[in-house]
Coordinates of C-alpha atoms in Angstrom, one line a residue:
M1 CA 0.0 0.0 0.0
A2 CA 1.9 3.0 -1.3
S3 CA 0.0 6.3 -1.4
V4 CA 0.9 8.6 -4.3
N5 CA 1.1 12.4 -4.0
S6 CA -1.1 14.1 -6.6
L7 CA 0.5 16.3 -9.2
A8 CA -1.4 19.2 -7.6
S9 CA -0.1 18.6 -4.1
T10 CA 3.5 18.2 -5.4
L11 CA 3.2 21.4 -7.4
Q12 CA 1.7 23.2 -4.4
Q13 CA 4.6 22.2 -2.2
Q14 CA 7.2 23.2 -4.8
L15 CA 5.5 26.6 -5.2
A16 CA 5.2 27.1 -1.4
D17 CA 8.9 26.3 -1.0
A18 CA 9.8 28.7 -3.8
L19 CA 7.7 31.5 -2.2
T20 CA 9.5 31.0 1.1
A21 CA 13.0 31.0 -0.6
A22 CA 12.4 34.0 -2.9
L23 CA 10.3 36.1 -0.5
P24 CA 11.5 35.3 3.1
D25 CA 9.8 38.3 4.5
A26 CA 6.4 36.9 3.4
G27 CA 6.5 34.1 6.0
T28 CA 4.3 31.1 5.3
A29 CA 2.4 31.8 2.1
D30 CA -0.2 30.0 0.2
P31 CA 0.4 30.0 -3.6
L32 CA -3.4 29.7 -4.1
L33 CA -3.1 27.0 -6.7
R34 CA -6.2 26.0 -8.8
R35 CA -7.1 24.4 -12.1
S36 CA -7.1 26.8 -15.0
D37 CA -8.4 27.0 -18.6
R38 CA -5.3 28.9 -19.6
A39 CA -2.9 26.1 -18.5
D40 CA -3.0 23.1 -16.3
F41 CA -2.9 25.2 -13.1
Q42 CA -2.8 28.8 -12.1
A43 CA -1.2 30.2 -8.9
N44 CA -2.7 33.5 -7.7
G45 CA -1.1 33.9 -4.3
I46 CA 1.6 36.3 -5.4
L47 CA -0.9 39.2 -5.9
A48 CA -1.8 39.2 -2.2
L49 CA 1.8 38.9 -1.2
A50 CA 2.7 41.9 -3.4
K51 CA 0.2 44.1 -1.6
K52 CA 1.6 42.9 1.8
L53 CA 5.2 43.5 0.8
K54 CA 4.4 46.6 -1.2
G55 CA 6.2 45.2 -4.2
N56 CA 5.6 44.8 -8.0
P57 CA 3.7 41.6 -8.4
R58 CA 5.2 40.7 -11.8
E59 CA 8.7 41.2 -10.4
L60 CA 7.9 39.1 -7.4
A61 CA 6.4 36.4 -9.7
A62 CA 9.7 36.3 -11.7
Q63 CA 11.6 35.8 -8.4
V64 CA 9.4 32.9 -7.4
T65 CA 9.7 31.2 -10.8
G66 CA 13.5 31.6 -10.5
A67 CA 13.4 29.8 -7.2
L68 CA 11.6 26.7 -8.4
P69 CA 13.6 23.6 -8.5
D70 CA 14.8 22.1 -11.8
T71 CA 12.7 18.9 -12.0
D72 CA 10.6 17.0 -14.6
L73 CA 7.4 18.3 -13.0
I74 CA 6.9 21.6 -14.9
K75 CA 7.0 21.9 -18.7
D76 CA 6.2 25.6 -18.9
I77 CA 5.5 28.5 -16.5
E78 CA 4.4 32.0 -17.6
V79 CA 3.8 35.2 -15.6
S80 CA 0.4 36.5 -16.6
G81 CA -1.5 39.7 -15.7
P82 CA -0.8 41.1 -12.3
G83 CA 1.6 38.3 -11.2
F84 CA -0.5 35.2 -11.9
L85 CA 1.5 32.1 -12.7
N86 CA 0.1 29.9 -15.5
I87 CA 1.7 26.4 -15.1
T88 CA 1.8 23.6 -17.6
L89 CA 3.0 20.2 -16.3
S90 CA 5.3 17.9 -18.3
D91 CA 3.8 14.9 -20.0
R92 CA 6.5 12.8 -18.3
A93 CA 5.3 13.9 -14.8
I94 CA 1.7 13.0 -15.7
I95 CA 2.5 9.5 -16.9
E96 CA 5.0 8.7 -14.2
T97 CA 2.5 9.7 -11.5
L98 CA -0.2 7.7 -13.1
A99 CA 2.1 4.7 -13.4
A100 CA 2.8 5.0 -9.6
R101 CA -1.0 4.9 -9.1
A102 CA -1.4 1.9 -11.3
A103 CA 1.3 0.0 -9.4
D104 CA -0.7 0.4 -6.2
G105 CA -3.3 -2.2 -7.1
D106 CA -6.9 -1.6 -6.1
R107 CA -6.1 1.5 -4.0
L108 CA -4.7 3.5 -6.9
G109 CA -2.4 5.4 -4.7
V110 CA -5.2 6.8 -2.5
P111 CA -3.8 7.4 1.0
Y112 CA -5.0 5.1 3.8
N113 CA -5.0 6.7 7.3
S114 CA -4.5 3.8 9.7
A115 CA -4.6 6.3 12.6
A116 CA -8.1 7.6 11.7
G117 CA -10.8 7.5 14.3
T118 CA -14.0 5.5 14.8
T119 CA -17.3 6.7 13.2
V120 CA -20.7 5.2 14.0
I121 CA -23.0 5.7 11.1
D122 CA -26.7 5.6 11.8
Y123 CA -28.6 4.8 8.6
A124 CA -31.3 2.6 7.0
Q125 CA -33.9 2.9 9.7
P126 CA -37.0 0.9 8.8
N127 CA -39.8 0.1 11.2
V128 CA -40.8 -3.3 12.5
A129 CA -44.1 -4.6 11.1
K130 CA -44.2 -1.8 8.5
E131 CA -43.3 -1.7 4.8
M132 CA -40.3 0.2 3.6
H133 CA -41.3 3.0 1.2
V134 CA -39.5 5.4 -1.0
G135 CA -38.7 7.6 2.0
H136 CA -36.4 4.9 3.3
L137 CA -34.3 4.9 0.1
R138 CA -32.1 7.9 0.6
S139 CA -31.0 7.0 4.2
A140 CA -30.0 3.5 3.0
V141 CA -28.2 4.5 -0.2
I142 CA -26.4 7.6 1.2
G143 CA -25.4 5.8 4.4
D144 CA -24.1 2.7 2.6
A145 CA -21.9 4.9 0.3
M146 CA -20.5 6.8 3.2
V147 CA -19.6 3.5 5.0
Q148 CA -17.7 2.3 1.9
I149 CA -15.9 5.7 1.4
L150 CA -14.9 6.2 5.0
E151 CA -13.6 2.6 5.3
F152 CA -11.6 3.0 2.1
T153 CA -9.9 6.1 3.5
G154 CA -9.0 4.4 6.8
E155 CA -11.8 5.2 9.2
S156 CA -13.0 2.5 11.5
V157 CA -16.7 2.4 10.8
V158 CA -19.5 0.9 13.0
R159 CA -22.8 0.4 11.3
R160 CA -26.0 1.1 13.2
H161 CA -29.5 0.5 11.9
H162 CA -31.8 2.2 14.5
I163 CA -35.0 0.3 13.6
G164 CA -38.3 1.3 15.1
D165 CA -39.0 -1.8 17.1
W166 CA -40.7 -0.4 20.3
G167 CA -43.8 1.5 21.2
T168 CA -47.4 1.4 22.1
Q169 CA -48.5 -0.1 18.8
F170 CA -46.9 -3.4 19.7
G171 CA -49.4 -3.9 22.5
M172 CA -52.2 -4.1 19.8
L173 CA -50.2 -6.4 17.5
I174 CA -49.0 -8.8 20.3
Q175 CA -52.4 -9.1 21.8
Y176 CA -53.9 -9.9 18.4
L177 CA -51.2 -12.5 17.7
I178 CA -51.8 -14.2 21.1
E179 CA -55.5 -14.4 20.3
H180 CA -54.9 -15.5 16.7
P181 CA -51.7 -17.6 17.1
G182 CA -51.5 -18.9 13.5
E183 CA -51.3 -15.4 11.8
L184 CA -47.5 -15.4 11.4
S185 CA -47.2 -19.1 10.5
H186 CA -46.0 -20.1 7.0
E187 CA -46.5 -23.3 5.1
G188 CA -43.2 -25.0 4.3
G189 CA -41.2 -23.1 6.9
Q190 CA -39.6 -19.7 6.6
A191 CA -41.3 -17.2 4.3
D192 CA -39.6 -15.0 1.7
G193 CA -39.6 -11.2 2.1
E194 CA -42.8 -10.6 0.2
A195 CA -44.7 -13.3 2.1
A196 CA -43.4 -12.1 5.5
M197 CA -44.5 -8.5 4.7
S198 CA -47.9 -9.8 3.5
S199 CA -48.5 -11.6 6.8
L200 CA -47.5 -8.5 8.8
N201 CA -49.7 -6.2 6.8
R202 CA -52.7 -8.6 7.1
L203 CA -52.2 -8.9 10.9
Y204 CA -51.7 -5.1 11.3
K205 CA -54.9 -4.3 9.4
A206 CA -57.0 -6.9 11.3
S207 CA -55.7 -5.8 14.7
R208 CA -56.3 -2.2 13.9
V209 CA -59.9 -2.9 13.0
L210 CA -60.4 -4.9 16.2
F211 CA -58.7 -2.2 18.3
D212 CA -60.9 0.5 16.9
S213 CA -64.2 -1.4 17.3
D214 CA -63.8 -3.5 20.4
E215 CA -63.2 -1.7 23.7
E216 CA -62.4 -4.9 25.6
F217 CA -59.7 -5.7 23.0
K218 CA -58.4 -2.2 23.3
A219 CA -58.1 -2.5 27.0
R220 CA -56.3 -5.9 26.7
S221 CA -53.9 -4.3 24.2
R222 CA -53.1 -1.5 26.6
D223 CA -52.4 -4.0 29.3
R224 CA -50.1 -5.8 26.9
V225 CA -48.1 -2.6 26.4
V226 CA -47.5 -2.5 30.2
A227 CA -46.5 -6.2 30.1
L228 CA -44.0 -5.5 27.2
Q229 CA -42.4 -2.6 29.0
A230 CA -42.1 -4.7 32.2
G231 CA -40.4 -7.5 30.2
E232 CA -43.0 -10.2 30.7
P233 CA -41.6 -13.3 29.0
E234 CA -44.5 -14.4 26.8
T235 CA -45.0 -10.8 25.6
L236 CA -41.4 -10.4 24.8
A237 CA -41.4 -13.7 22.9
M238 CA -44.3 -12.5 20.8
W239 CA -42.6 -9.1 20.2
Q240 CA -39.5 -11.0 19.1
R241 CA -41.6 -12.8 16.5
F242 CA -42.6 -9.5 14.9
V243 CA -38.9 -8.4 14.9
D244 CA -37.8 -11.6 13.3
E245 CA -40.5 -11.6 10.7
S246 CA -39.7 -8.0 9.8
K247 CA -36.0 -8.8 9.4
I248 CA -36.9 -11.4 6.7
Y249 CA -38.6 -8.6 4.8
F250 CA -35.9 -6.0 5.5
Y251 CA -33.1 -8.3 4.3
S252 CA -35.0 -9.0 1.1
V253 CA -35.3 -5.3 0.3
F254 CA -31.7 -4.6 1.2
D255 CA -30.7 -7.6 -1.0
K256 CA -32.5 -6.0 -3.9
L257 CA -30.5 -2.8 -3.2
D258 CA -27.3 -4.8 -3.3
M259 CA -26.5 -3.8 0.3
Q260 CA -25.1 -6.0 3.1
I261 CA -27.0 -5.7 6.4
S262 CA -26.2 -8.1 9.3
D263 CA -27.9 -8.8 12.6
P264 CA -25.1 -7.3 14.8
D265 CA -25.5 -3.9 13.0
I266 CA -29.2 -3.8 13.9
V267 CA -29.7 -2.1 17.3
G268 CA -33.2 -0.7 17.4
E269 CA -35.0 1.5 19.9
S270 CA -35.4 -1.4 22.2
G271 CA -31.6 -1.8 22.5
Y272 CA -31.4 1.3 24.7
N273 CA -34.4 0.5 27.0
D274 CA -32.2 -0.3 30.0
M275 CA -30.4 3.0 29.7
L276 CA -33.4 5.4 29.5
E277 CA -33.9 5.9 33.2
E278 CA -30.2 6.5 33.9
T279 CA -30.0 8.9 31.0
C280 CA -32.9 10.9 32.5
R281 CA -31.4 10.8 36.0
I282 CA -28.0 12.1 34.8
L283 CA -29.7 14.9 32.8
E284 CA -31.8 16.0 35.8
E285 CA -29.0 15.7 38.4
T286 CA -26.6 17.8 36.3
G287 CA -29.3 20.4 35.6
V288 CA -29.2 19.9 31.9
A289 CA -32.9 18.9 32.1
V290 CA -35.6 20.4 34.3
R291 CA -39.1 19.5 35.3
S292 CA -41.8 21.5 33.5
E293 CA -45.5 20.8 34.0
G294 CA -44.5 17.3 35.1
A295 CA -42.3 16.5 32.1
L296 CA -38.5 16.3 32.1
C297 CA -37.4 18.9 29.5
V298 CA -34.4 20.6 28.0
F299 CA -34.8 24.3 27.0
F300 CA -32.9 26.3 24.4
D301 CA -32.7 30.1 24.0
D302 CA -33.0 29.9 20.2
V303 CA -35.8 27.4 19.9
K304 CA -39.2 28.9 20.2
G305 CA -42.7 28.0 19.0
P306 CA -45.1 30.2 16.9
D307 CA -46.3 31.8 20.1
G308 CA -42.8 33.0 21.0
N309 CA -42.5 30.7 24.0
P310 CA -39.5 28.3 24.3
T311 CA -40.1 24.8 22.7
P312 CA -38.3 22.2 24.8
L313 CA -36.9 18.8 24.0
I314 CA -39.1 16.5 26.0
V315 CA -36.9 13.6 27.4
K316 CA -39.6 12.1 29.7
K317 CA -43.3 12.7 29.4
T318 CA -45.7 13.8 32.1
N319 CA -47.2 10.2 32.2
G320 CA -43.7 8.8 32.8
G321 CA -43.2 7.5 29.3
Y322 CA -40.0 8.2 27.4
G323 CA -39.7 10.4 24.4
Y324 CA -37.7 9.8 21.3
A325 CA -35.0 12.1 22.8
A326 CA -34.4 9.8 25.7
T327 CA -33.6 6.9 23.2
D328 CA -31.5 9.1 21.0
L329 CA -29.5 10.4 23.9
S330 CA -29.0 6.9 25.3
A331 CA -27.8 5.8 21.9
I332 CA -25.2 8.7 22.0
R333 CA -24.0 7.6 25.4
D334 CA -23.6 4.0 24.2
R335 CA -21.8 4.9 21.0
V336 CA -19.4 7.3 22.8
Q337 CA -18.8 5.4 26.0
N338 CA -19.0 1.7 24.8
L339 CA -18.2 1.9 21.1
K340 CA -15.5 4.6 21.7
A341 CA -16.7 6.7 18.7
D342 CA -15.0 9.9 17.8
T343 CA -17.7 10.8 15.3
L344 CA -21.4 10.1 15.2
L345 CA -22.9 10.4 11.7
Y346 CA -26.7 10.4 11.4
V347 CA -28.1 9.9 7.9
V348 CA -31.6 11.2 8.6
D349 CA -34.3 13.2 6.8
A350 CA -33.7 17.0 6.9
R351 CA -37.2 17.4 8.4
Q352 CA -35.8 16.0 11.6
S353 CA -33.0 18.6 11.8
L354 CA -34.4 20.6 14.7
H355 CA -34.8 17.4 16.7
F356 CA -31.2 16.4 16.2
K357 CA -29.9 19.9 16.7
M358 CA -31.5 19.9 20.2
V359 CA -30.4 16.3 20.9
F360 CA -26.8 17.1 20.0
E361 CA -26.8 20.3 22.1
T362 CA -28.2 18.4 25.0
A363 CA -25.5 15.8 24.7
R364 CA -22.9 18.5 24.6
R365 CA -24.2 20.1 27.8
A366 CA -24.1 16.7 29.4
G367 CA -20.5 16.2 28.4
W368 CA -21.1 13.2 26.1
L369 CA -20.1 15.3 23.0
N370 CA -17.2 17.7 23.1
E371 CA -14.2 18.9 21.1
D372 CA -12.9 15.4 20.6
V373 CA -16.3 13.6 20.0
K374 CA -18.6 15.2 17.5
A375 CA -22.1 14.4 16.0
H376 CA -23.2 15.4 12.6
Q377 CA -26.5 15.0 10.8
L378 CA -26.1 14.1 7.1
A379 CA -29.5 15.5 6.3
F380 CA -31.2 14.6 3.1
G381 CA -34.1 16.0 1.1
T382 CA -37.3 14.5 -0.2
V383 CA -37.8 12.1 -3.2
L384 CA -40.2 13.9 -5.6
G385 CA -42.2 12.7 -8.5
K386 CA -41.9 14.1 -12.0
D387 CA -44.5 16.7 -11.0
G388 CA -42.2 18.1 -8.3
K389 CA -44.4 16.9 -5.5
P390 CA -43.6 14.1 -2.9
F391 CA -43.4 10.8 -4.8
K392 CA -46.7 9.0 -4.3
T393 CA -49.2 6.9 -6.3
R394 CA -52.2 8.5 -8.1
E395 CA -54.2 7.5 -5.1
G396 CA -51.9 9.5 -2.8
V397 CA -50.4 6.4 -1.2
T398 CA -46.6 6.3 -0.5
I399 CA -44.9 4.1 -3.0
R400 CA -43.4 0.8 -1.7
L401 CA -39.7 0.7 -2.1
Q402 CA -39.8 -2.9 -3.3
D403 CA -42.1 -2.0 -6.1
L404 CA -39.9 0.9 -7.1
L405 CA -36.8 -1.3 -7.3
D406 CA -38.6 -4.0 -9.3
E407 CA -39.7 -1.4 -11.8
A408 CA -36.2 0.0 -12.1
V409 CA -34.8 -3.4 -12.8
E410 CA -37.5 -4.2 -15.3
R411 CA -36.8 -0.9 -17.2
A412 CA -33.1 -1.4 -17.1
T413 CA -33.4 -5.0 -18.3
A414 CA -35.2 -3.8 -21.4
V415 CA -32.4 -1.3 -22.1
V416 CA -29.8 -4.0 -21.7
R417 CA -31.8 -6.5 -23.9
E418 CA -31.8 -3.9 -26.7
K419 CA -28.0 -4.0 -26.9
A420 CA -27.6 -7.7 -25.9
E421 CA -27.5 -9.2 -29.4
K422 CA -24.8 -6.9 -30.6
V423 CA -22.6 -7.7 -27.6
G424 CA -23.6 -11.4 -27.5
L425 CA -25.0 -11.5 -24.0
S426 CA -26.6 -14.7 -22.7
E427 CA -30.0 -14.6 -21.1
Q428 CA -28.4 -15.0 -17.7
E429 CA -26.1 -12.0 -18.4
I430 CA -29.1 -9.9 -19.5
V431 CA -31.0 -10.6 -16.3
E432 CA -27.9 -10.1 -14.1
N433 CA -26.9 -6.9 -15.9
G434 CA -30.4 -5.6 -15.8
R435 CA -30.4 -5.8 -12.1
Y436 CA -27.0 -4.1 -11.8
V437 CA -28.0 -1.3 -14.2
G438 CA -31.5 -0.8 -12.6
I439 CA -30.3 -0.7 -9.0
G440 CA -27.3 1.3 -10.1
A441 CA -29.6 3.8 -11.8
V442 CA -31.6 4.3 -8.6
K443 CA -28.6 4.7 -6.4
Y444 CA -26.7 7.0 -8.8
A445 CA -29.7 9.3 -9.2
D446 CA -29.8 9.7 -5.5
L447 CA -26.0 10.0 -4.9
S448 CA -25.4 12.4 -7.8
T449 CA -27.6 15.0 -6.1
S450 CA -26.4 16.9 -3.1
A451 CA -28.0 15.0 -0.2
V452 CA -29.7 18.0 1.3
R453 CA -31.6 18.8 -1.9
D454 CA -34.8 17.2 -3.1
Y455 CA -34.6 15.3 -6.3
K456 CA -37.1 14.1 -8.9
F457 CA -37.5 10.3 -9.4
D458 CA -37.6 9.8 -13.1
L459 CA -36.9 6.2 -14.2
D460 CA -36.9 7.1 -17.9
Q461 CA -34.0 9.5 -17.3
M462 CA -32.3 7.2 -14.8
V463 CA -31.9 4.3 -17.3
S464 CA -30.9 6.6 -20.2
L465 CA -27.6 5.9 -22.0
H466 CA -27.0 9.6 -22.3
G467 CA -26.4 12.3 -19.7
D468 CA -25.3 12.1 -16.1
T469 CA -26.6 8.6 -15.3
S470 CA -25.0 5.4 -13.9
V471 CA -25.8 3.7 -17.2
Y472 CA -23.5 6.1 -19.0
L473 CA -20.7 5.3 -16.6
Q474 CA -21.3 1.6 -16.7
Y475 CA -21.2 1.6 -20.5
A476 CA -18.0 3.6 -20.4
Y477 CA -16.5 0.9 -18.2
A478 CA -17.8 -1.9 -20.4
R479 CA -16.4 -0.1 -23.5
I480 CA -12.9 -0.1 -22.0
R481 CA -13.1 -3.7 -21.1
S482 CA -14.1 -4.5 -24.7
I483 CA -11.1 -2.5 -26.0
L484 CA -8.8 -4.4 -23.6
R485 CA -10.2 -7.8 -24.8
K486 CA -9.6 -6.8 -28.4
A487 CA -6.0 -5.7 -27.7
G488 CA -4.7 -9.1 -28.3
D489 CA -0.9 -9.3 -27.6
A490 CA -0.7 -5.5 -26.9
K491 CA -0.5 -4.7 -23.2
P492 CA -1.1 -1.6 -21.1
V493 CA 2.4 -0.1 -20.6
A494 CA 3.2 3.5 -19.4
H495 CA 5.6 5.4 -21.7
P496 CA 6.7 8.6 -19.9
E497 CA 8.9 9.6 -22.9
L498 CA 5.9 10.1 -25.2
E499 CA 4.3 13.4 -26.0
L500 CA 0.6 13.4 -25.1
A501 CA -2.3 14.6 -27.2
P502 CA -4.6 17.2 -25.5
A503 CA -7.3 14.6 -24.8
E504 CA -4.7 12.2 -23.3
R505 CA -3.4 15.0 -21.0
A506 CA -7.0 16.0 -19.9
L507 CA -7.8 12.3 -19.1
G508 CA -4.5 11.8 -17.2
L509 CA -4.8 15.0 -15.1
H510 CA -8.4 14.0 -14.2
L511 CA -7.3 10.5 -13.2
D512 CA -4.7 11.9 -10.9
Q513 CA -7.4 13.8 -8.9
F514 CA -9.2 10.6 -7.6
G515 CA -7.5 10.5 -4.2
E516 CA -8.0 14.2 -3.6
V517 CA -11.7 13.9 -4.4
L518 CA -12.1 11.0 -2.1
S519 CA -10.5 12.9 0.7
E520 CA -12.8 15.8 0.2
V521 CA -15.9 13.5 0.0
A522 CA -14.9 11.7 3.2
A523 CA -14.2 15.0 5.1
G524 CA -17.5 16.7 4.1
Y525 CA -19.8 13.6 3.8
E526 CA -20.5 14.6 0.2
P527 CA -20.9 11.5 -2.0
H528 CA -22.3 13.6 -4.8
K529 CA -18.8 15.0 -5.4
L530 CA -17.5 11.5 -6.1
A531 CA -20.4 10.9 -8.5
A532 CA -19.6 14.2 -10.3
Y533 CA -15.9 13.2 -10.5
L534 CA -16.8 9.8 -12.1
Y535 CA -19.2 11.4 -14.6
Q536 CA -16.4 13.9 -15.6
L537 CA -14.0 11.0 -15.9
A538 CA -16.4 9.2 -18.3
S539 CA -16.8 12.4 -20.3
H540 CA -13.0 12.8 -20.6
L541 CA -12.9 9.2 -21.7
T542 CA -15.5 9.8 -24.4
T543 CA -13.5 12.8 -25.8
F544 CA -10.3 10.7 -25.6
Y545 CA -12.0 7.8 -27.4
D546 CA -13.2 10.2 -30.2
Q547 CA -9.8 11.9 -30.7
C548 CA -7.2 9.3 -29.9
Q549 CA -7.7 5.9 -31.5
V550 CA -6.4 3.3 -29.1
L551 CA -6.0 0.2 -31.3
S552 CA -4.6 1.2 -34.7
D553 CA -2.0 -0.4 -36.9
E554 CA -1.0 3.1 -37.9
N555 CA 0.2 3.9 -34.4
P556 CA 3.6 2.9 -33.1
A557 CA 3.5 0.1 -30.6
E558 CA 4.5 2.4 -27.7
V559 CA 1.6 4.7 -28.5
V560 CA -0.9 1.8 -28.5
E561 CA 0.6 0.5 -25.2
N562 CA 0.4 4.0 -23.5
R563 CA -3.2 4.5 -24.6
L564 CA -4.1 1.1 -23.4
F565 CA -2.4 2.0 -20.1
L566 CA -4.6 5.2 -19.8
V567 CA -7.9 3.4 -20.6
E568 CA -7.0 0.5 -18.3
L569 CA -6.3 2.9 -15.4
T570 CA -9.5 4.7 -16.2
S571 CA -11.5 1.4 -16.0
R572 CA -10.0 0.6 -12.6
T573 CA -10.8 4.1 -11.3
L574 CA -14.3 3.9 -12.6
H575 CA -14.7 0.4 -11.1
R576 CA -13.4 1.5 -7.7
G577 CA -15.3 4.8 -7.6
M578 CA -18.6 3.1 -8.6
A579 CA -18.0 0.4 -6.0
L580 CA -17.6 3.0 -3.3
L581 CA -21.0 4.3 -4.3
G582 CA -22.4 0.8 -4.1
I583 CA -22.8 0.4 -7.8
R584 CA -21.7 -2.6 -9.9
T585 CA -19.8 -2.3 -13.2
P586 CA -20.5 -5.2 -15.5
E587 CA -17.7 -6.3 -17.8
R588 CA -20.0 -6.5 -20.8
L589 CA -23.0 -4.4 -21.6

């Protein structure tokens, strides 16, 4: 594992050293390096230094260029305007840096920080005995991508799926199951996900009808809630049946999403029951929470209701029941004190931002969060239909996630089938690739949008071969694999001595940015920036493919080998980047 400094970072360091050497009175100075249309890079920092030193910026720029070391990094440097430096890198430096990345296997020279901390990511939060709908999509997809990205950069990641598995509704469900014991039984043993959800739906509807119409059943159900909270064995056993049945369904949906979810990662609301009273006691004894009209509350100066009065975070209700805040605060205690987390990342709907703002501030006041242990909500927006309204059926019903994924795969399979004969795909490959393309399309549409923004769910656009879609990227990858298969005896070999065409340079410079982009994505929890990078990479590849024929008898062998090297490294970068977003890249499409 050998990390590779990017061309930009190497150039940045050389410029910074030259600034210090040429202008010692300037102290530590930033050359303000950025990409440029006029050259490969432009450094603008000398202008600010000239004002500080009361000197001529162009003369100072000439001094800095004279202090640069004589290496193979820079091909040309020109002083432009009021002391800007336009810098063109050498073709040799580009290819040698890319060759170092290629030699680093699957990591592609991306740094791995083995001293990084521990992040607990709370994502994919379905509810027991309820169907997952389109609203659950973003939490699962964004959270899974951040898990992959953070782990790749060296962070120790603990997954947590905070499922809704507790509450008063379980009294009704458990009581009905006790009185109708065969309702969750399945012929031939364990059910598949669809059958499990069908049983749960049927039981929920039947119990709700009885609860609303039969006062005696309603009373028995309320008694059952008390028994559940008291840990009565029969009641707990029935509750566990609902949890287990729901997991069969959850896992079937996550399997469709091509996501790995395991039992140890699932710690629902019930997992913190034993901590709730102690959490409340600590908050009250430390004065963080106070009694108000019988409830245990935390108040904030900047959180007020429409009437202008303070709106508190209710930790314990007047009737002695615990609010969501008590569970969330107990989860923070567990994750910090037992899991030793440095960072808590919550992938949660933006509409819950106020709740989490108050929870995090409460945890800070209690000392569970501090300068060394931080919590962050990766807030996400709403999935909208083509009409720009929340995505629902014509009848106004929230769309089932499973139905949405099935339709995406169906549409994608039709797209794959259109091209299948030309490529020579078998029926098995068509079905498999249809799944990869369909699920990839759904994930990419989500991940290519800044998480906090709403986005329109448009399957026609998602499975399009054109534009900013995962299908475009998957076909770019498959095209390269086809080129490499057709290369015969010609192998990818880097040739630093060659002069590069403009499209080769552009592709090479973009390839070199992969590690920097991942670092930025991991630091800011912004997977859409990785999606944007990969789309730009595929666009550079398209331009390269149009302008620089790879396999041609008219090209010298070293040109063919160098171009094969560039496309092969592009394919590996696409493959790795898409995998970090949770998207497969088929070898043939």
